[in-house]
Amino acid sequence: MVIRTGLAAVSAALLAMNRQLEVRDVLQTIVRSARELVDAEYAALGVPDDRGGFAQFVVDGVSDAQWKAIGPLPRQHGILAAMLHDAAPQRLDDVRRDPRFEGWPDAHPELSDFLGMPVADGDEVLGALFLANKRCPGPRPGCAFTQEDEDLLRLLAEHAALALTNARLHERAREVTIAGERTRIAHELHDAVSQKLFSLRLTAQAATALVTRDPERARDELRQITRLAADAADELRAAVVELRPAALEEDGLVATLRTQVRVLDRAHAAAVTFEAHDVRALPAAQEEAVLRVAQEALHNALRHSGAARVTVALSREDGGALLRVADDGRGFDPSAVRRAGRHLGLVSMRDRAASVGGRLDVRSAPGKGTEIEMEVPGG
């Protein structure tokens, strides 16, 4: 019965770990789960760096005030180093009597019985779990970690390595995505803003040359400078908004869209509004596709349509979602745009919709504004 209860606790711990995607959250969940699993007073997990210290060190059972009083992160020494270098479990009745023990800071809690377990992915030691002071009835001298505790902790550590590796891969993938977005924006800045600034400089030079010789033409050039500066400012504002990473995982699609619309409304002369009706969470790929299509449609409306008003609406549709981005701008002939080879991002939007099993409709005509509609099925 005890083993069955322990395995149930391990199962619950594994579910908790695999729900986390951030490395720090995974580490904290591992430490808390390990402490509860073997009923220890204190628990810690150290992730080594390559300089003899710890890149991260997470504790459970120690208050914030205690942790602050203890001081800097420990170095890799004594039993901590043995755990990382030998990748072997350590179970001690009293850590203070071990010949490798080198003491601890004055504010450090007093530890006695000790159980350590490496967290390894193959031959790579990702970190080490440290448990101390088994909580059990009776006097403390008679209390110690058991072989069953060690077996359960080993099982937890094996799966903790998988959860930690997955979290690291997730963070790296997100970093690559962000880097790709920044590279794309950098190209846009080079292609759009830098060209406008170059034109701005040439126009300013022309105005300077005409000031005394032809004041009227100089005034025309200065008015052109004002227009070019405004265009460049719009480009920069759009880039700044794009640089803000969409926190879909933390905030969800509705909150992320609402925030971006609020920023765009402040940054542009057009009134930009957002409304959502009975929208439920979608699979991650669908939420990202909806967000990117909304961003592209907003970008087109604010940069090209001359609209006074742009509306974004998101609603529930047959278990999925329906996005509408509409403006009251000058509109265009979609077929003429295709023939001219200028797609205004329409191909990209259609590809994004198709990639998640959705559809995209574009309704527009000269002088009639534009409406982009994207529907994605339920997950």
Coordinates of C-alpha atoms in Angstrom, one line a residue:
M1 CA 0.0 0.0 0.0
V2 CA 2.9 2.4 0.8
I3 CA 4.5 1.7 -2.6
R4 CA 1.2 2.2 -4.4
T5 CA 0.7 5.5 -2.6
G6 CA 4.2 6.5 -3.5
L7 CA 3.7 5.7 -7.2
A8 CA 0.5 7.6 -7.2
A9 CA 2.4 10.6 -5.8
V10 CA 5.0 10.2 -8.5
S11 CA 2.3 10.1 -11.1
A12 CA 0.8 13.3 -9.8
A13 CA 4.2 14.9 -9.7
L14 CA 4.9 14.0 -13.3
L15 CA 1.6 15.5 -14.4
A16 CA 2.4 18.7 -12.6
M17 CA 5.9 18.9 -14.2
N18 CA 4.7 18.3 -17.7
R19 CA 2.1 21.1 -17.4
Q20 CA 5.0 23.6 -17.1
L21 CA 6.8 25.0 -20.1
E22 CA 9.2 27.6 -18.5
V23 CA 12.4 26.1 -17.1
R24 CA 12.2 28.0 -13.8
D25 CA 8.6 26.7 -13.3
V26 CA 9.7 23.1 -14.1
L27 CA 12.6 23.4 -11.6
Q28 CA 10.3 24.7 -8.9
T29 CA 7.7 22.0 -9.5
I30 CA 10.4 19.2 -9.4
V31 CA 11.7 20.5 -6.0
R32 CA 8.3 20.9 -4.5
S33 CA 7.2 17.4 -5.8
A34 CA 10.4 15.7 -4.5
R35 CA 10.0 17.3 -1.0
E36 CA 6.4 16.1 -0.8
L37 CA 7.2 12.7 -2.3
V38 CA 9.7 11.7 0.4
D39 CA 8.2 13.9 3.2
A40 CA 11.4 16.0 3.7
E41 CA 11.7 19.3 5.6
Y42 CA 14.0 20.8 3.0
A43 CA 14.6 20.3 -0.7
A44 CA 16.8 22.0 -3.3
L45 CA 17.7 21.5 -7.0
G46 CA 21.0 22.8 -8.4
V47 CA 21.6 23.3 -12.1
P48 CA 25.4 23.6 -12.7
D49 CA 27.2 26.2 -14.8
D50 CA 30.6 25.7 -16.4
R51 CA 32.4 27.9 -13.9
G52 CA 32.2 25.8 -10.8
G53 CA 28.9 27.3 -9.5
F54 CA 25.2 27.0 -10.2
A55 CA 23.3 28.6 -13.0
Q56 CA 20.1 28.1 -11.1
F57 CA 19.5 26.9 -7.5
V58 CA 15.9 26.4 -6.4
V59 CA 14.8 25.6 -2.9
D60 CA 11.6 24.6 -1.1
G61 CA 11.0 24.7 2.7
V62 CA 13.1 27.8 3.2
S63 CA 11.4 31.2 3.5
D64 CA 12.4 34.2 1.4
A65 CA 13.9 35.9 4.4
Q66 CA 16.0 32.8 5.3
W67 CA 17.2 32.4 1.7
K68 CA 18.2 36.0 1.6
A69 CA 20.1 35.7 4.9
I70 CA 22.0 32.6 3.6
G71 CA 23.6 34.7 0.9
P72 CA 25.1 34.0 -2.5
L73 CA 24.4 30.7 -4.4
P74 CA 26.6 27.8 -3.2
R75 CA 29.6 26.7 -5.1
Q76 CA 30.1 23.1 -6.4
H77 CA 32.0 21.7 -3.4
G78 CA 31.7 18.8 -1.0
I79 CA 28.7 16.5 -1.5
L80 CA 27.2 18.9 -4.0
A81 CA 30.2 18.5 -6.3
A82 CA 30.2 14.7 -5.8
M83 CA 26.5 14.5 -6.8
L84 CA 27.3 16.4 -10.1
H85 CA 30.5 14.7 -11.0
D86 CA 29.8 11.1 -10.0
A87 CA 26.1 11.1 -11.0
A88 CA 25.4 8.6 -8.2
P89 CA 22.7 8.8 -5.4
Q90 CA 23.8 9.8 -1.9
R91 CA 21.9 8.6 1.2
L92 CA 23.4 9.6 4.5
D93 CA 22.1 9.3 8.1
D94 CA 23.9 12.6 9.0
V95 CA 25.4 14.8 6.3
R96 CA 27.5 16.6 8.9
R97 CA 29.6 13.4 9.7
D98 CA 30.5 12.8 6.0
P99 CA 34.2 13.5 5.3
R100 CA 33.2 15.5 2.3
F101 CA 31.1 17.9 4.4
E102 CA 32.5 21.5 4.3
G103 CA 30.0 23.4 6.4
W104 CA 27.4 26.0 5.5
P105 CA 26.7 29.7 6.2
D106 CA 25.5 30.8 9.7
A107 CA 21.9 31.4 8.5
H108 CA 21.7 28.0 6.8
P109 CA 19.1 25.6 8.4
E110 CA 20.6 22.7 10.3
L111 CA 20.5 19.6 8.2
S112 CA 21.0 16.0 9.4
D113 CA 19.8 13.0 7.3
F114 CA 20.3 13.6 3.6
L115 CA 19.2 12.1 0.3
G116 CA 20.7 13.3 -3.0
M117 CA 19.8 12.2 -6.5
P118 CA 21.3 13.3 -9.9
V119 CA 18.9 14.5 -12.6
A120 CA 20.5 13.2 -15.8
D121 CA 19.7 12.9 -19.5
G122 CA 21.9 10.1 -20.6
D123 CA 25.5 10.9 -19.7
E124 CA 24.7 14.6 -19.2
V125 CA 24.0 15.6 -15.6
L126 CA 21.4 18.4 -15.8
G127 CA 21.2 19.0 -12.1
A128 CA 21.1 17.4 -8.7
L129 CA 18.2 17.1 -6.2
F130 CA 19.0 17.5 -2.5
L131 CA 16.6 16.4 0.3
A132 CA 17.2 16.8 4.0
N133 CA 15.5 16.1 7.4
K134 CA 13.0 13.3 6.8
R135 CA 9.8 14.1 8.6
C136 CA 8.6 11.1 10.6
P137 CA 7.0 10.5 14.0
G138 CA 9.3 10.1 17.0
P139 CA 12.6 11.7 17.9
R140 CA 14.8 13.2 15.1
P141 CA 17.8 10.9 15.8
G142 CA 15.8 7.9 14.8
C143 CA 14.5 9.4 11.5
A144 CA 16.2 8.8 8.2
F145 CA 15.4 8.3 4.5
T146 CA 14.8 4.8 3.4
Q147 CA 15.6 2.7 0.3
E148 CA 12.0 3.2 -0.8
D149 CA 12.5 6.9 -0.6
E150 CA 15.6 6.6 -2.8
D151 CA 13.7 4.4 -5.3
L152 CA 10.8 6.8 -5.6
L153 CA 13.2 9.8 -5.9
R154 CA 15.1 8.0 -8.7
L155 CA 11.9 7.4 -10.6
L156 CA 11.0 11.1 -10.2
A157 CA 14.4 12.3 -11.3
E158 CA 14.3 10.2 -14.5
H159 CA 11.1 11.9 -15.5
A160 CA 12.2 15.2 -14.2
A161 CA 15.1 15.1 -16.7
L162 CA 12.6 14.7 -19.6
A163 CA 10.4 17.6 -18.3
L164 CA 13.5 19.8 -17.9
T165 CA 14.8 18.9 -21.4
N166 CA 11.4 19.7 -22.9
A167 CA 11.2 23.0 -21.2
R168 CA 14.7 24.0 -22.4
L169 CA 13.8 23.0 -26.0
H170 CA 10.6 25.0 -25.7
E171 CA 12.5 28.1 -24.5
R172 CA 15.1 27.7 -27.3
A173 CA 12.4 27.3 -29.9
R174 CA 10.7 30.5 -28.6
E175 CA 14.0 32.3 -28.8
V176 CA 14.5 31.2 -32.4
T177 CA 11.0 32.4 -33.2
I178 CA 11.6 35.8 -31.6
A179 CA 15.0 36.1 -33.4
G180 CA 13.3 35.3 -36.7
E181 CA 10.6 37.9 -36.1
R182 CA 13.3 40.5 -35.2
T183 CA 15.2 39.6 -38.4
R184 CA 12.0 40.1 -40.4
I185 CA 11.3 43.4 -38.8
A186 CA 14.9 44.5 -39.4
H187 CA 14.5 43.8 -43.1
E188 CA 11.2 45.8 -43.1
L189 CA 13.0 48.7 -41.4
H190 CA 15.8 48.6 -43.9
D191 CA 13.4 48.3 -46.9
A192 CA 10.9 50.9 -45.8
V193 CA 12.1 53.3 -43.1
S194 CA 15.7 53.6 -44.4
Q195 CA 14.3 54.5 -47.8
K196 CA 12.1 57.2 -46.4
L197 CA 14.9 58.6 -44.4
F198 CA 17.1 58.7 -47.5
S199 CA 14.3 60.6 -49.3
L200 CA 13.9 62.8 -46.4
R201 CA 17.6 63.8 -46.5
L202 CA 17.6 64.5 -50.2
T203 CA 14.4 66.6 -49.9
A204 CA 15.9 68.6 -47.1
Q205 CA 19.0 69.2 -49.2
A206 CA 16.9 70.4 -52.0
A207 CA 14.9 72.7 -49.7
T208 CA 18.1 74.2 -48.4
A209 CA 19.3 75.0 -51.9
L210 CA 16.0 76.7 -52.8
V211 CA 15.4 78.8 -49.7
T212 CA 16.9 82.0 -51.2
R213 CA 16.5 81.3 -54.9
D214 CA 12.9 80.0 -55.0
P215 CA 11.1 80.3 -51.6
E216 CA 7.8 78.9 -52.9
R217 CA 9.4 75.7 -54.2
A218 CA 11.4 75.5 -50.9
R219 CA 8.1 75.6 -49.0
D220 CA 6.8 72.8 -51.2
E221 CA 9.9 70.7 -50.4
L222 CA 9.4 71.4 -46.7
R223 CA 5.8 70.2 -46.8
Q224 CA 7.1 67.0 -48.5
I225 CA 9.6 66.6 -45.7
T226 CA 6.7 66.8 -43.2
R227 CA 4.9 64.0 -45.1
L228 CA 8.0 61.8 -45.3
A229 CA 8.7 62.3 -41.6
A230 CA 5.2 61.3 -40.8
D231 CA 5.4 58.1 -43.0
A232 CA 8.7 57.2 -41.3
A233 CA 7.2 57.6 -37.9
D234 CA 4.3 55.3 -38.9
E235 CA 6.8 52.7 -40.0
L236 CA 8.7 52.9 -36.8
R237 CA 5.6 52.7 -34.7
A238 CA 4.5 49.6 -36.6
A239 CA 7.9 48.0 -36.0
V240 CA 7.8 48.7 -32.3
V241 CA 4.4 47.0 -32.0
E242 CA 5.7 44.0 -33.9
L243 CA 8.7 43.8 -31.6
R244 CA 6.5 43.2 -28.7
P245 CA 6.4 39.4 -28.4
A246 CA 2.8 38.0 -28.4
A247 CA 2.4 36.5 -24.9
L248 CA -0.2 33.9 -26.1
E249 CA 0.9 31.3 -23.6
E250 CA 0.6 33.6 -20.6
D251 CA -2.3 35.9 -21.7
G252 CA -4.3 34.0 -24.3
L253 CA -5.5 35.2 -27.7
V254 CA -8.2 37.6 -26.6
A255 CA -6.0 39.5 -24.1
T256 CA -3.1 39.7 -26.6
L257 CA -5.2 41.0 -29.4
R258 CA -6.9 43.6 -27.0
T259 CA -3.5 44.8 -25.9
Q260 CA -2.1 45.2 -29.5
V261 CA -5.3 47.0 -30.6
R262 CA -5.0 49.4 -27.7
V263 CA -1.4 50.2 -28.6
L264 CA -2.3 50.7 -32.3
D265 CA -5.2 52.9 -31.4
R266 CA -2.9 55.2 -29.4
A267 CA -0.2 55.2 -32.1
H268 CA -2.4 56.0 -35.2
A269 CA -4.8 58.7 -36.2
A270 CA -7.4 56.0 -37.1
A271 CA -9.7 54.8 -34.3
V272 CA -8.9 51.1 -33.7
T273 CA -11.3 49.0 -31.7
F274 CA -11.6 45.4 -30.5
E275 CA -14.5 43.2 -29.3
A276 CA -14.7 39.6 -28.4
H277 CA -17.8 37.4 -27.9
D278 CA -17.8 34.0 -26.1
V279 CA -14.3 33.0 -27.3
R280 CA -12.8 29.9 -25.9
A281 CA -9.1 28.9 -25.9
L282 CA -7.9 27.3 -29.1
P283 CA -4.9 25.0 -29.8
A284 CA -1.7 27.0 -29.8
A285 CA -1.1 26.8 -33.5
Q286 CA -4.5 28.1 -34.3
E287 CA -4.2 31.0 -31.8
E288 CA -0.9 32.0 -33.4
A289 CA -2.3 31.9 -36.9
V290 CA -5.3 34.0 -35.9
L291 CA -3.0 36.5 -34.2
R292 CA -0.7 36.8 -37.2
V293 CA -3.5 37.2 -39.6
A294 CA -5.0 40.0 -37.4
Q295 CA -1.6 41.7 -37.3
E296 CA -1.2 41.6 -41.1
A297 CA -4.8 42.8 -41.7
L298 CA -4.3 45.7 -39.2
H299 CA -1.0 46.6 -40.8
N300 CA -2.6 46.8 -44.2
A301 CA -5.5 48.8 -43.0
L302 CA -3.4 51.4 -41.1
R303 CA -0.7 51.8 -43.6
H304 CA -2.5 51.6 -47.0
S305 CA -6.3 52.2 -46.6
G306 CA -6.5 55.7 -45.3
A307 CA -9.2 54.5 -43.0
A308 CA -10.7 56.6 -40.2
R309 CA -11.9 53.6 -38.3
V310 CA -10.7 50.0 -38.1
T311 CA -12.6 47.3 -36.1
V312 CA -11.3 43.9 -35.0
A313 CA -13.9 41.3 -33.8
L314 CA -13.3 37.8 -32.5
S315 CA -16.2 35.4 -31.9
R316 CA -17.0 31.8 -31.3
E317 CA -18.0 29.9 -34.4
D318 CA -19.1 26.2 -34.2
G319 CA -16.5 25.4 -31.6
G320 CA -13.8 27.3 -33.4
A321 CA -13.3 31.0 -33.9
L322 CA -14.2 33.7 -36.4
L323 CA -11.9 36.8 -36.9
R324 CA -13.1 39.9 -38.7
V325 CA -10.9 42.9 -39.4
A326 CA -12.8 45.7 -41.2
D327 CA -11.9 49.3 -42.2
D328 CA -13.8 52.2 -43.8
G329 CA -10.8 53.1 -46.0
R330 CA -10.4 53.5 -49.8
G331 CA -10.7 49.8 -50.5
F332 CA -9.3 48.0 -53.6
D333 CA -10.0 45.5 -56.3
P334 CA -8.6 42.1 -55.0
S335 CA -8.4 40.7 -58.5
A336 CA -6.5 43.8 -59.8
V337 CA -4.1 43.5 -56.9
R338 CA -3.4 39.8 -57.8
R339 CA -2.9 40.7 -61.5
A340 CA -0.5 43.5 -60.6
G341 CA 1.5 41.1 -58.4
R342 CA 1.0 43.2 -55.2
H343 CA -0.6 40.9 -52.7
L344 CA -0.6 43.2 -49.6
G345 CA 0.1 40.2 -47.4
L346 CA -3.0 38.3 -48.7
V347 CA -1.0 35.2 -49.8
S348 CA 0.7 35.1 -46.3
M349 CA -2.7 35.4 -44.6
R350 CA -4.2 32.7 -46.7
D351 CA -1.3 30.4 -46.1
R352 CA -1.6 30.9 -42.3
A353 CA -5.3 30.1 -42.4
A354 CA -4.8 27.0 -44.5
S355 CA -2.0 25.8 -42.3
V356 CA -4.5 25.3 -39.4
G357 CA -7.4 24.0 -41.5
G358 CA -9.1 27.4 -41.7
R359 CA -10.3 29.6 -44.5
L360 CA -9.7 33.3 -45.4
D361 CA -12.1 35.6 -47.2
V362 CA -11.3 39.1 -48.5
R363 CA -14.1 41.4 -49.4
S364 CA -13.2 44.9 -50.8
A365 CA -14.0 47.3 -53.6
P366 CA -12.7 50.8 -54.4
G367 CA -14.3 53.3 -52.1
K368 CA -16.0 50.6 -50.1
G369 CA -13.5 49.7 -47.4
T370 CA -12.1 46.2 -46.8
E371 CA -13.1 43.3 -44.6
I372 CA -10.8 40.3 -43.9
E373 CA -12.5 37.3 -42.4
M374 CA -10.8 34.2 -41.1
E375 CA -12.5 31.1 -39.7
V376 CA -10.7 28.3 -37.9
P377 CA -12.4 25.0 -36.8
G378 CA -12.6 23.8 -33.3
G379 CA -9.7 21.8 -31.9

